[in-house]
Coordinates of C-alpha atoms and ligand atoms in Angstrom, one line a residue:
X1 CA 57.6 -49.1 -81.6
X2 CA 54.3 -50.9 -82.0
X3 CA 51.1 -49.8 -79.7
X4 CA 47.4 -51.3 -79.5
X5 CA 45.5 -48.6 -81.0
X6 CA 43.1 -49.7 -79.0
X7 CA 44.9 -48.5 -75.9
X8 CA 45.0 -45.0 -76.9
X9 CA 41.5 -44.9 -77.6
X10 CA 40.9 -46.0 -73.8
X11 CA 43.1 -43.6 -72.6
X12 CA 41.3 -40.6 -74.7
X13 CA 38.1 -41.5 -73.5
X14 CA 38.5 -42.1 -69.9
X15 CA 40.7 -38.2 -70.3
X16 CA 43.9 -39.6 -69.9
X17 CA 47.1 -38.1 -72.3
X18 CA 48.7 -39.5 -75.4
X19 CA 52.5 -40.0 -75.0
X20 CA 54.6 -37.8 -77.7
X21 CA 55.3 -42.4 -79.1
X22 CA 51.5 -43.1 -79.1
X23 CA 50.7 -40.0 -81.3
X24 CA 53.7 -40.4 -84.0
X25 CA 52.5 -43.9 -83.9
X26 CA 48.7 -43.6 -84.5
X27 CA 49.5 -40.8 -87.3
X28 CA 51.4 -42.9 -89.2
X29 CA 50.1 -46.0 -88.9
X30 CA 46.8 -44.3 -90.0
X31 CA 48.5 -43.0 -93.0
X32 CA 49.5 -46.3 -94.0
X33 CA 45.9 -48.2 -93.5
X34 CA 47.6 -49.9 -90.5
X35 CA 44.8 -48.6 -88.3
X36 CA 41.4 -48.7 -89.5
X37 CA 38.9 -45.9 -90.3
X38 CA 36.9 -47.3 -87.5
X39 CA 39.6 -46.8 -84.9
X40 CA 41.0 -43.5 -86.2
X41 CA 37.5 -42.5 -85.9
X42 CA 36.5 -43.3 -82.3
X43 CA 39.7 -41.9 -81.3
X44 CA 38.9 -38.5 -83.0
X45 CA 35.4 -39.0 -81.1
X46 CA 37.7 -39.0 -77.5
X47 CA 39.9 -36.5 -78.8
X48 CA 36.3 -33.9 -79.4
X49 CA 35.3 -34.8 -76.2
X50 CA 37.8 -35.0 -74.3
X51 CA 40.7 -32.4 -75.7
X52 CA 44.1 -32.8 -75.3
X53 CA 46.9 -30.6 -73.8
X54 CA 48.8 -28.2 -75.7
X55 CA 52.1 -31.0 -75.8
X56 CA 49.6 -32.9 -77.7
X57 CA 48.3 -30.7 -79.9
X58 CA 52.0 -29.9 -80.8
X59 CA 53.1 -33.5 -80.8
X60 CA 49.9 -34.6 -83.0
X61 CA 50.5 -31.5 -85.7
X62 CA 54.0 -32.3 -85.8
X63 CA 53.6 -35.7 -86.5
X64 CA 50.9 -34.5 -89.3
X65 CA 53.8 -32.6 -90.6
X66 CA 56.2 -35.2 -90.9
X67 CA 53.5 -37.4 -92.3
X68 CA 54.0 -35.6 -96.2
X69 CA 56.5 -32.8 -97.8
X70 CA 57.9 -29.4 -96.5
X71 CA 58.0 -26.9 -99.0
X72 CA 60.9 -24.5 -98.9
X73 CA 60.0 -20.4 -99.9
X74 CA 63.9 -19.7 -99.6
X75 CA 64.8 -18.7 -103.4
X76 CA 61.8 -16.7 -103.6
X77 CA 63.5 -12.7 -104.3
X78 CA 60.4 -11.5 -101.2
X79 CA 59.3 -12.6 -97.8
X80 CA 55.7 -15.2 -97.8
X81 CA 53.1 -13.6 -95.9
X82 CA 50.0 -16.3 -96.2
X83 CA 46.6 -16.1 -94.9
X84 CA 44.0 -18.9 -93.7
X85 CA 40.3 -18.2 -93.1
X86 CA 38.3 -21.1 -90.9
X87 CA 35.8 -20.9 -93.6
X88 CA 32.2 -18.5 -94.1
X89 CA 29.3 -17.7 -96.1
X90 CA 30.0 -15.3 -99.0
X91 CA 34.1 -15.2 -97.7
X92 CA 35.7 -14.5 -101.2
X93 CA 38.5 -12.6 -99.6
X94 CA 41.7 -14.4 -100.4
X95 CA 40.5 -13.4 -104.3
X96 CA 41.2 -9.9 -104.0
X97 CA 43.6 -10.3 -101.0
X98 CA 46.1 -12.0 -103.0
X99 CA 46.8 -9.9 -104.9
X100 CA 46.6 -6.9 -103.1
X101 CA 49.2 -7.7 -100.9
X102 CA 51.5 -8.8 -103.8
X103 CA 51.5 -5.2 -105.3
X104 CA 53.9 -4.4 -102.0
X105 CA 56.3 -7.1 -102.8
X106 CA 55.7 -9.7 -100.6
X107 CA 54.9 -13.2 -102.1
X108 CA 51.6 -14.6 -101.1
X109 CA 50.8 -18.2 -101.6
X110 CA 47.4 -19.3 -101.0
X111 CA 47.3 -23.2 -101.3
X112 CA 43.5 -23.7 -100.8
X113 CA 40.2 -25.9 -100.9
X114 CA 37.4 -26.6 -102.2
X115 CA 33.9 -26.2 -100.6
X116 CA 32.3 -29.0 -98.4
X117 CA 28.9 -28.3 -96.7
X118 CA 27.9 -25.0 -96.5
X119 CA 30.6 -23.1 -96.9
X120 CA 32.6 -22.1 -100.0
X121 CA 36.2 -23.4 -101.4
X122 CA 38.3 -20.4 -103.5
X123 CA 39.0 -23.2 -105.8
X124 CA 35.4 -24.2 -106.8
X125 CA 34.9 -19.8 -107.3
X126 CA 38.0 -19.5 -109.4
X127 CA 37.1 -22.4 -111.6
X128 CA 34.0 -20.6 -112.6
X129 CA 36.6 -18.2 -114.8
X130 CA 36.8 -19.9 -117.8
X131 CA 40.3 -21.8 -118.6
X132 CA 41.5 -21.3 -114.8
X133 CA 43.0 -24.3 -113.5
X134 CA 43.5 -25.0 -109.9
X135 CA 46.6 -27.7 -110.1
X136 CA 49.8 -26.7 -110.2
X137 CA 53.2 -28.4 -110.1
X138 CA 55.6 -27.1 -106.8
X139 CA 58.2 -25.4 -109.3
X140 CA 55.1 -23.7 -111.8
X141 CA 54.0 -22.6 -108.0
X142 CA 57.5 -21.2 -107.4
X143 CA 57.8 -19.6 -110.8
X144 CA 54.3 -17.8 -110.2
X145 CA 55.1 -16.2 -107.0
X146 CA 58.8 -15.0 -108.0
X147 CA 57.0 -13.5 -111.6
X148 CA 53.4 -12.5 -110.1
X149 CA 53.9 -12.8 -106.8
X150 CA 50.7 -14.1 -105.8
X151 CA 49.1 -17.8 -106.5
X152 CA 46.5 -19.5 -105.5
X153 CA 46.2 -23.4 -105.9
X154 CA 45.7 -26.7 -105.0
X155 CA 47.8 -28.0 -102.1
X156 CA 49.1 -31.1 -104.1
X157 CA 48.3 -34.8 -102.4
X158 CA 52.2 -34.3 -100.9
X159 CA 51.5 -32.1 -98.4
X160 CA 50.3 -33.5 -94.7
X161 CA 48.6 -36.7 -96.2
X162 CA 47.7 -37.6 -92.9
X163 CA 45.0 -34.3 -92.7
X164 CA 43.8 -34.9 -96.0
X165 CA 43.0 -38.7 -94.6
X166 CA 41.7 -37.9 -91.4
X167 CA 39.8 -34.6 -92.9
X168 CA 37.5 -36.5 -94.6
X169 CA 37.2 -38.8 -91.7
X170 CA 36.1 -36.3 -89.8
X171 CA 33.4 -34.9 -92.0
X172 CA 31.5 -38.0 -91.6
X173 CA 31.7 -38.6 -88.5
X174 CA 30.7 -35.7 -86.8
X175 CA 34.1 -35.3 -85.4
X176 CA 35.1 -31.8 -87.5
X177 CA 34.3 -29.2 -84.5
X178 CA 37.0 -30.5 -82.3
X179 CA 39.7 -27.4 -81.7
X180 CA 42.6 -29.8 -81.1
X181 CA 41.6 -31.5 -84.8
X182 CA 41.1 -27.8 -86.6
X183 CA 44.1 -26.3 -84.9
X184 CA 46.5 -29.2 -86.3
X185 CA 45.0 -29.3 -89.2
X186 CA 45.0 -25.8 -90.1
X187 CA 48.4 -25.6 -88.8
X188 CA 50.1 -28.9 -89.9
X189 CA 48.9 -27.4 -93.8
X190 CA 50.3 -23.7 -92.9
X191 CA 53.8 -25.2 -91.4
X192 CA 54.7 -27.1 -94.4
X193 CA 53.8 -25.1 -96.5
X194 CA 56.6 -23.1 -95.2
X195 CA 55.4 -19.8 -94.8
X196 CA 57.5 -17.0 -93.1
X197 CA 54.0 -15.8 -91.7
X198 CA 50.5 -16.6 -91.4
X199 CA 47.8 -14.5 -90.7
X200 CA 44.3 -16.6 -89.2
X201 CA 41.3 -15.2 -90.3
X202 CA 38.8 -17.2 -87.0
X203 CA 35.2 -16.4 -88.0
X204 CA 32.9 -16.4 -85.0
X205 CA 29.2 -16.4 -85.6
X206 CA 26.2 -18.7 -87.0
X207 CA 27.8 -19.4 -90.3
X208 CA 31.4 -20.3 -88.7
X209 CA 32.9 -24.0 -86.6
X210 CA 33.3 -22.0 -83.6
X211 CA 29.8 -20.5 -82.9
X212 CA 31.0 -18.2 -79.6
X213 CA 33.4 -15.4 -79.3
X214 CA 35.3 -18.0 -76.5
X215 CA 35.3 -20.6 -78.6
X216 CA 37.1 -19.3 -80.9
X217 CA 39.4 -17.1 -79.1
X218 CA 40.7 -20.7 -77.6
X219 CA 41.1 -22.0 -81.3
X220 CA 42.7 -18.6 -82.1
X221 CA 45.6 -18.9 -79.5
X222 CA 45.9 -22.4 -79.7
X223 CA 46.7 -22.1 -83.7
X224 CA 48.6 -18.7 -82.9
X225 CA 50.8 -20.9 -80.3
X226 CA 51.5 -23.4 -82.7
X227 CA 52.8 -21.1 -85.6
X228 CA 54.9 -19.4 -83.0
X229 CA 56.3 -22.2 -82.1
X230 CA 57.9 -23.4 -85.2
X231 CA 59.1 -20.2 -86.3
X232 CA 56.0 -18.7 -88.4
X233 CA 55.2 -15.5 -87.6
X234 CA 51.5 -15.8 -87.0
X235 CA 48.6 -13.5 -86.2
X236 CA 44.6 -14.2 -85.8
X237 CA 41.8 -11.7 -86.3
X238 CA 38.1 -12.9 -85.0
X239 CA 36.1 -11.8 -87.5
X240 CA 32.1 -11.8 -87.3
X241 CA 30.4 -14.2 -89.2
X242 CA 26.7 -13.9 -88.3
X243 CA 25.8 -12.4 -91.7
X244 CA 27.4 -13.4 -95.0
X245 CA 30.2 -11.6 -95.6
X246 CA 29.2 -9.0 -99.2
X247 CA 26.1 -9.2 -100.8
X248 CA 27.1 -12.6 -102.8
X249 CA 27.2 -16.4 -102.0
X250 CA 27.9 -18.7 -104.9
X251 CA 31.1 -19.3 -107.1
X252 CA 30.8 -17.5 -110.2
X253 CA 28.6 -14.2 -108.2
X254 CA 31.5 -14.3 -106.0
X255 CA 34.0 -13.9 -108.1
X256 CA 32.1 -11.2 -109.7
X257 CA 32.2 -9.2 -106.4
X258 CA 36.1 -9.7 -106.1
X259 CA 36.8 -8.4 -109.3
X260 CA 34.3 -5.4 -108.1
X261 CA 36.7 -4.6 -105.1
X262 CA 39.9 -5.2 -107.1
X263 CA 38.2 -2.2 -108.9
X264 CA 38.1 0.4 -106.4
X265 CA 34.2 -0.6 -105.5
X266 CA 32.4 -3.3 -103.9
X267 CA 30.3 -3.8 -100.7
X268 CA 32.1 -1.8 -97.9
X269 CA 32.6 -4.9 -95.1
X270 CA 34.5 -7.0 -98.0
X271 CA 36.3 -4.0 -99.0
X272 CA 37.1 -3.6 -95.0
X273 CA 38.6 -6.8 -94.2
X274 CA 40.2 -7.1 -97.2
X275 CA 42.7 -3.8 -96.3
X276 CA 42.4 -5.3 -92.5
X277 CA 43.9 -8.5 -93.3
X278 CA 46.2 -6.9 -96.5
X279 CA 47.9 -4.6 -93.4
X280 CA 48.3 -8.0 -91.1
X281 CA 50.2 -9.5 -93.9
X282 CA 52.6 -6.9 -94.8
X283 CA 53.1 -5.8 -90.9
X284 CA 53.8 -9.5 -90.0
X285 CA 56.8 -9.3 -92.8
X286 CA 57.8 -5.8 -91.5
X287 CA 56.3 -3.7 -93.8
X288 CA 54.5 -1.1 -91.2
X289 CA 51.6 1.4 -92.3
X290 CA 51.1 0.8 -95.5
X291 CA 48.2 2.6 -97.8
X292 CA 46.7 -1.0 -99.1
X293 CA 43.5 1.1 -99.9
X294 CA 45.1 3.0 -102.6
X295 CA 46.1 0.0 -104.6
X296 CA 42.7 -0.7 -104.8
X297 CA 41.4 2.2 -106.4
X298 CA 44.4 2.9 -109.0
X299 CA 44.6 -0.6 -110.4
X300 CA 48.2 -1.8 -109.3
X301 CA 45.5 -4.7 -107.3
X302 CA 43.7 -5.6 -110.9
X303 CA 46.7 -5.5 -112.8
X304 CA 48.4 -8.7 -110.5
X305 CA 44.7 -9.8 -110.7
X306 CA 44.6 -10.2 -114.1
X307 CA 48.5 -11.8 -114.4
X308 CA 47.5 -14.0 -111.7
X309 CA 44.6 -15.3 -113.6
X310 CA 46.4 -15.4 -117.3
X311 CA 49.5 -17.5 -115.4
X312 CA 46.6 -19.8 -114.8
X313 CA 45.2 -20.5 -117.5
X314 CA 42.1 -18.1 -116.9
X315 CA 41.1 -15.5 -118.9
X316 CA 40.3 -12.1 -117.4
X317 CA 38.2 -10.3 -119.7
X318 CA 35.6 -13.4 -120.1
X319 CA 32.0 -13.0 -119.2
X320 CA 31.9 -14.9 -116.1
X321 CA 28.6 -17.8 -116.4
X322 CA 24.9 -16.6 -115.4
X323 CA 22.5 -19.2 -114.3
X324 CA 19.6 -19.8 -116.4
X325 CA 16.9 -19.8 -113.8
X326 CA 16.5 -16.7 -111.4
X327 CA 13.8 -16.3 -108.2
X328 CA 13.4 -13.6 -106.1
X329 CA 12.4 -13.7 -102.4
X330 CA 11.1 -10.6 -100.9
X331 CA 10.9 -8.7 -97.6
X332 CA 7.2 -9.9 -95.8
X333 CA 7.0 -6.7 -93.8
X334 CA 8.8 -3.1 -93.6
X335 CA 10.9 -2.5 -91.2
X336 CA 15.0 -2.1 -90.5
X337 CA 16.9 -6.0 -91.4
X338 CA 18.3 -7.0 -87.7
X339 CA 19.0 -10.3 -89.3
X340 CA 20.0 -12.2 -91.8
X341 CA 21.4 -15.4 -90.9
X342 CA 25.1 -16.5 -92.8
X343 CA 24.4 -20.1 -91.5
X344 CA 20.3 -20.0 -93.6
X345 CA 22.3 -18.0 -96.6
X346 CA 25.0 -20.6 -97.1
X347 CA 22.8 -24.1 -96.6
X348 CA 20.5 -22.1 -99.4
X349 CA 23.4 -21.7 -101.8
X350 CA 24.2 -25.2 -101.0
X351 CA 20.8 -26.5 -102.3
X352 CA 20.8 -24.3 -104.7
X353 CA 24.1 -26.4 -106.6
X354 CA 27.0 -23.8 -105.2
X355 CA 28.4 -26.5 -102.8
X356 CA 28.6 -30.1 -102.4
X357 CA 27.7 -32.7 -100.0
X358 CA 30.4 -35.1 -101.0
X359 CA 33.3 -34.5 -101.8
X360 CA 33.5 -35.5 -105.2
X361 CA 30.1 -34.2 -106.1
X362 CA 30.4 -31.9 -109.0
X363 CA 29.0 -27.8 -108.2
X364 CA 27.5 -25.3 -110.7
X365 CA 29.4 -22.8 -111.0
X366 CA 26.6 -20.1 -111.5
X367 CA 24.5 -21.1 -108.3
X368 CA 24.2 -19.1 -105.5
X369 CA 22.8 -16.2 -103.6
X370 CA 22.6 -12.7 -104.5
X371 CA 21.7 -10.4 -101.1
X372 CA 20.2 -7.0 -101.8
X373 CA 19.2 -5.7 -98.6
X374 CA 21.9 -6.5 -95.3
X375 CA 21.2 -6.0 -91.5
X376 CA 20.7 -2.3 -91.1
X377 CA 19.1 -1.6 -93.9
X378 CA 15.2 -0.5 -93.9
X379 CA 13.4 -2.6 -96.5
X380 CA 9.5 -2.4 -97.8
X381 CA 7.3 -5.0 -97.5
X382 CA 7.4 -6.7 -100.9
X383 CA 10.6 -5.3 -102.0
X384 CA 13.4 -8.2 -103.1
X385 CA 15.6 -9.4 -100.3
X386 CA 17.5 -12.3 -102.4
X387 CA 17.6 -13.0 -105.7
X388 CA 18.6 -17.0 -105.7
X389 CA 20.3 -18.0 -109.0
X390 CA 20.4 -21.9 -110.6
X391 CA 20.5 -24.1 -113.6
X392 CA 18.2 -26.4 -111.9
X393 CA 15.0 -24.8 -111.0
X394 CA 13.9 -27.9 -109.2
X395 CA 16.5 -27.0 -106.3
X396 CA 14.5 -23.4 -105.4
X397 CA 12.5 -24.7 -103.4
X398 CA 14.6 -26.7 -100.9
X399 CA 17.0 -23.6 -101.0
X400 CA 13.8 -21.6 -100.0
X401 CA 12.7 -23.5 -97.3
X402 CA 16.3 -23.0 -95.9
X403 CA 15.9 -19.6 -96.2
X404 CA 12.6 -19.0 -94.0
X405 CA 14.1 -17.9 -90.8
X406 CA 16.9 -16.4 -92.0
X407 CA 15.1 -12.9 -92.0
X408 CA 14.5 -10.7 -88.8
X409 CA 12.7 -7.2 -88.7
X410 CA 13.2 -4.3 -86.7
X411 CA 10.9 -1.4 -86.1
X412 CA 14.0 0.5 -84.4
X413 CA 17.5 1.2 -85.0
X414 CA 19.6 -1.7 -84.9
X415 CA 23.0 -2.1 -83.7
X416 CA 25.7 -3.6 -85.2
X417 CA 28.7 -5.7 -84.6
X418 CA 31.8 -4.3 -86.1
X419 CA 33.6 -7.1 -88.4
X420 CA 36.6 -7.7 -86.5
X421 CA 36.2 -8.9 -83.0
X422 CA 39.8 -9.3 -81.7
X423 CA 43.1 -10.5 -82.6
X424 CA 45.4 -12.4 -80.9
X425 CA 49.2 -12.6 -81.5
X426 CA 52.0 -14.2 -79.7
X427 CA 52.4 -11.4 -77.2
X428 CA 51.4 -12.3 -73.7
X429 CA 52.0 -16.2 -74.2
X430 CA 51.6 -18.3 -71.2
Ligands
URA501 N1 39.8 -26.4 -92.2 C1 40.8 -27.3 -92.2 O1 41.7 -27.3 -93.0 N2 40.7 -28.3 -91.2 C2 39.8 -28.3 -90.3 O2 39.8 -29.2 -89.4 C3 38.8 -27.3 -90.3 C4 38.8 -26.4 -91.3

């Protein structure tokens, strides 16, 4: 059936509701060019302003579904546990996660991104081991995961063509915070992907989307709903994201601190969620109390690690790059850190060359942020706080400038946020 796509976008914006027709409509037409950027784009406007109802948000996923190829998991020998984070500063977990959870016989496969705006893609950190490459064909994907058991990739251009449209659409027209547009998008990517479970990492804080615990609670049980509902087992954690996650932002520093924790050491809240999400993976495929923790420190994580990598292309053992130009910023007083801001730390690594602003703009690998003091912590006056790492020294002092409030002091104890805030799973459904 043919609608006026004009139509819907009246009915958005005076708070009306799409019919299940309008929406498989105005996702497909947009898919094939038959309704302009424009249109698509005023209609996402409505949409952030004016939500829509959960039928909707079903409807609208579903038809984002439909709009590209299912993958099918069946001949895999193990269950798919996969996991999605909304995106942070310094969040390099799926590197060591991976893997981890693949050590207990489950197959996890990670079909990620790449970094746009302030936060970082695992794609853009892993190409900073030399020889890693990110595409893979569906049946070298298949092979990985029955042989490894973990991969992580590029989603090829088959899957939900419609998000991958309307994605971009979004980030440039101020229309990305809308939960309705990152629930289905999120979830239309998870569903055919064809996971048997999903486990939602929701980051809540200055450096996330959702910038209150409500906020993304909502987004939480919205995404958690529509996994349920078509048969993935799906979990969400909201997990702070006030202060970068580790003591790295940047690709190549990153990866660094992964290959840290797949060797029994690392920064303690990496380490943390890490084993957190690792036990939400195996419990949402059955496997109950297991001791993740234990495969970190004897090397059964590093050795899938390392076969992960080599399947790849990557070599293990390379150095990993160093940036050619170093400066250190330093504490301005002594006192105990109540601050340090993930949302300052990431748009610094940004203009430092770790991210980019378009999304064919090229990144350096070795960019990036290097913390050495974290909330809690009593620093000196004049002691380093950062070191900032790039190959184009001209970019320090943007990166700096985005860095001046990013810094609190305390002369007191200061109180800390655990790292997970909640979780919400399909018990209690309304
Ligand atoms: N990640 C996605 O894949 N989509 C969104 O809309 C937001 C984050």
């Amino acid at each position: 059936m043919q609608f006026d796509v004009v139509d819907l976008i009246r009915t958005k914006r005076d708070g009306g509701t799409l019919a299940p027709e309008e929406i498989d409509w105005v996702i497909d037409a947009y898919t094939r060019g038959a309704v302009g950027d424009e249109q698509m784009a005023a209609l996402a406007m409505a949409i952030l302003l004016r939500g829509m109802d959960r039928a909707e948000i079903a409807r609208w996923t579903a038809a984002m579904i439909d709009s590209g190829e299912r993958m099918d998991f069946s001949s895999l020998r193990h269950p798919t546990s996969d996991k999605h984070s909304t995106g942070g500063v310094g969040d390099k977990i799926t590197l060591p996660l991976a893997p981890l959870v693949a050590v207990f016989d489950v197959a996890v496969p990670q079909l990620s991104g790449r970094g746009l705006g302030h936060t970082g893609g695992t794609l853009d950190k892993l190409e900073s081991i030399p020889g890693w490459r990110a595409a893979l064909t569906n049946e070298e994907m298949l092979r990985q995961l029955d042989e490894v058991g973990a991969v992580i990739c590029a989603a090829g251009s088959g899957l939900a063509p419609a998000d991958k449209k309307l994605y971009a659409l979004r980030d440039t027209t101020g229309t990305v915070e809308a939960i309705p547009l990152i629930a289905s998008s999120i979830m239309s990517k998870k569903i055919a992907e064809g996971t048997s479970a999903l486990v939602l990492d929701v980051k809540v804080g200055s450096g996330a989307f959702m910038k209150s615990l409500d906020q993304a609670t909502e987004l939480a049980r919205t995404m958690v709903d529509l996994g349920t509902d078509a048969g993935v087992h799906t979990v969400a954690l909201l997990t702070n994201m006030d202060t970068p996650l580790g003591l790295t932002a940047g690709n190549a520093l990153e990866v660094r601190e992964s290959v840290e924790v797949l060797a029994g050491g690392g920064p303690s809240d990496v380490v943390e969620l890490t084993c957190v999400l690792a036990r939400e993976m195996l419990a949402a495929v059955g496997k109950h109390d297991v001791d993740v923790e234990s495969a970190l420190r004897d090397g059964r994580a590093m050795d899938v690690w390392r076969r992960m990598i080599r399947a790849q292309g990557g070599d293990p053992d390379a150095p990993l790059p160093v940036a050619k130009h170093q400066e250190v910023v330093r504490a301005t007083r002594s006192g105990t850190l109540s601050k340090l801001d993930a949302m300052a730390v990431g748009v610094g690594a940004w203009r430092l060359g770790a991210g980019r602003a378009r999304k064919e703009d090229p990144v350096q690998a070795v960019a990036g942020i290097e913390l050495h003091a974290k909330p809690g912590d009593h620093v000196e006056q004049g002691q380093p706080l950062m070191t900032l790492h790039t190959d184009t020294p001209e970019r320090f002092e943007r990166a700096i400038t985005a860095l001046e409030d990013a810094v609190d002091y305390s002369d007191g104890p200061v109180e800390l946020p655990g790292i997970v805030l909640g979780r919400v799973d399909a018990q209690g459904r309304q």
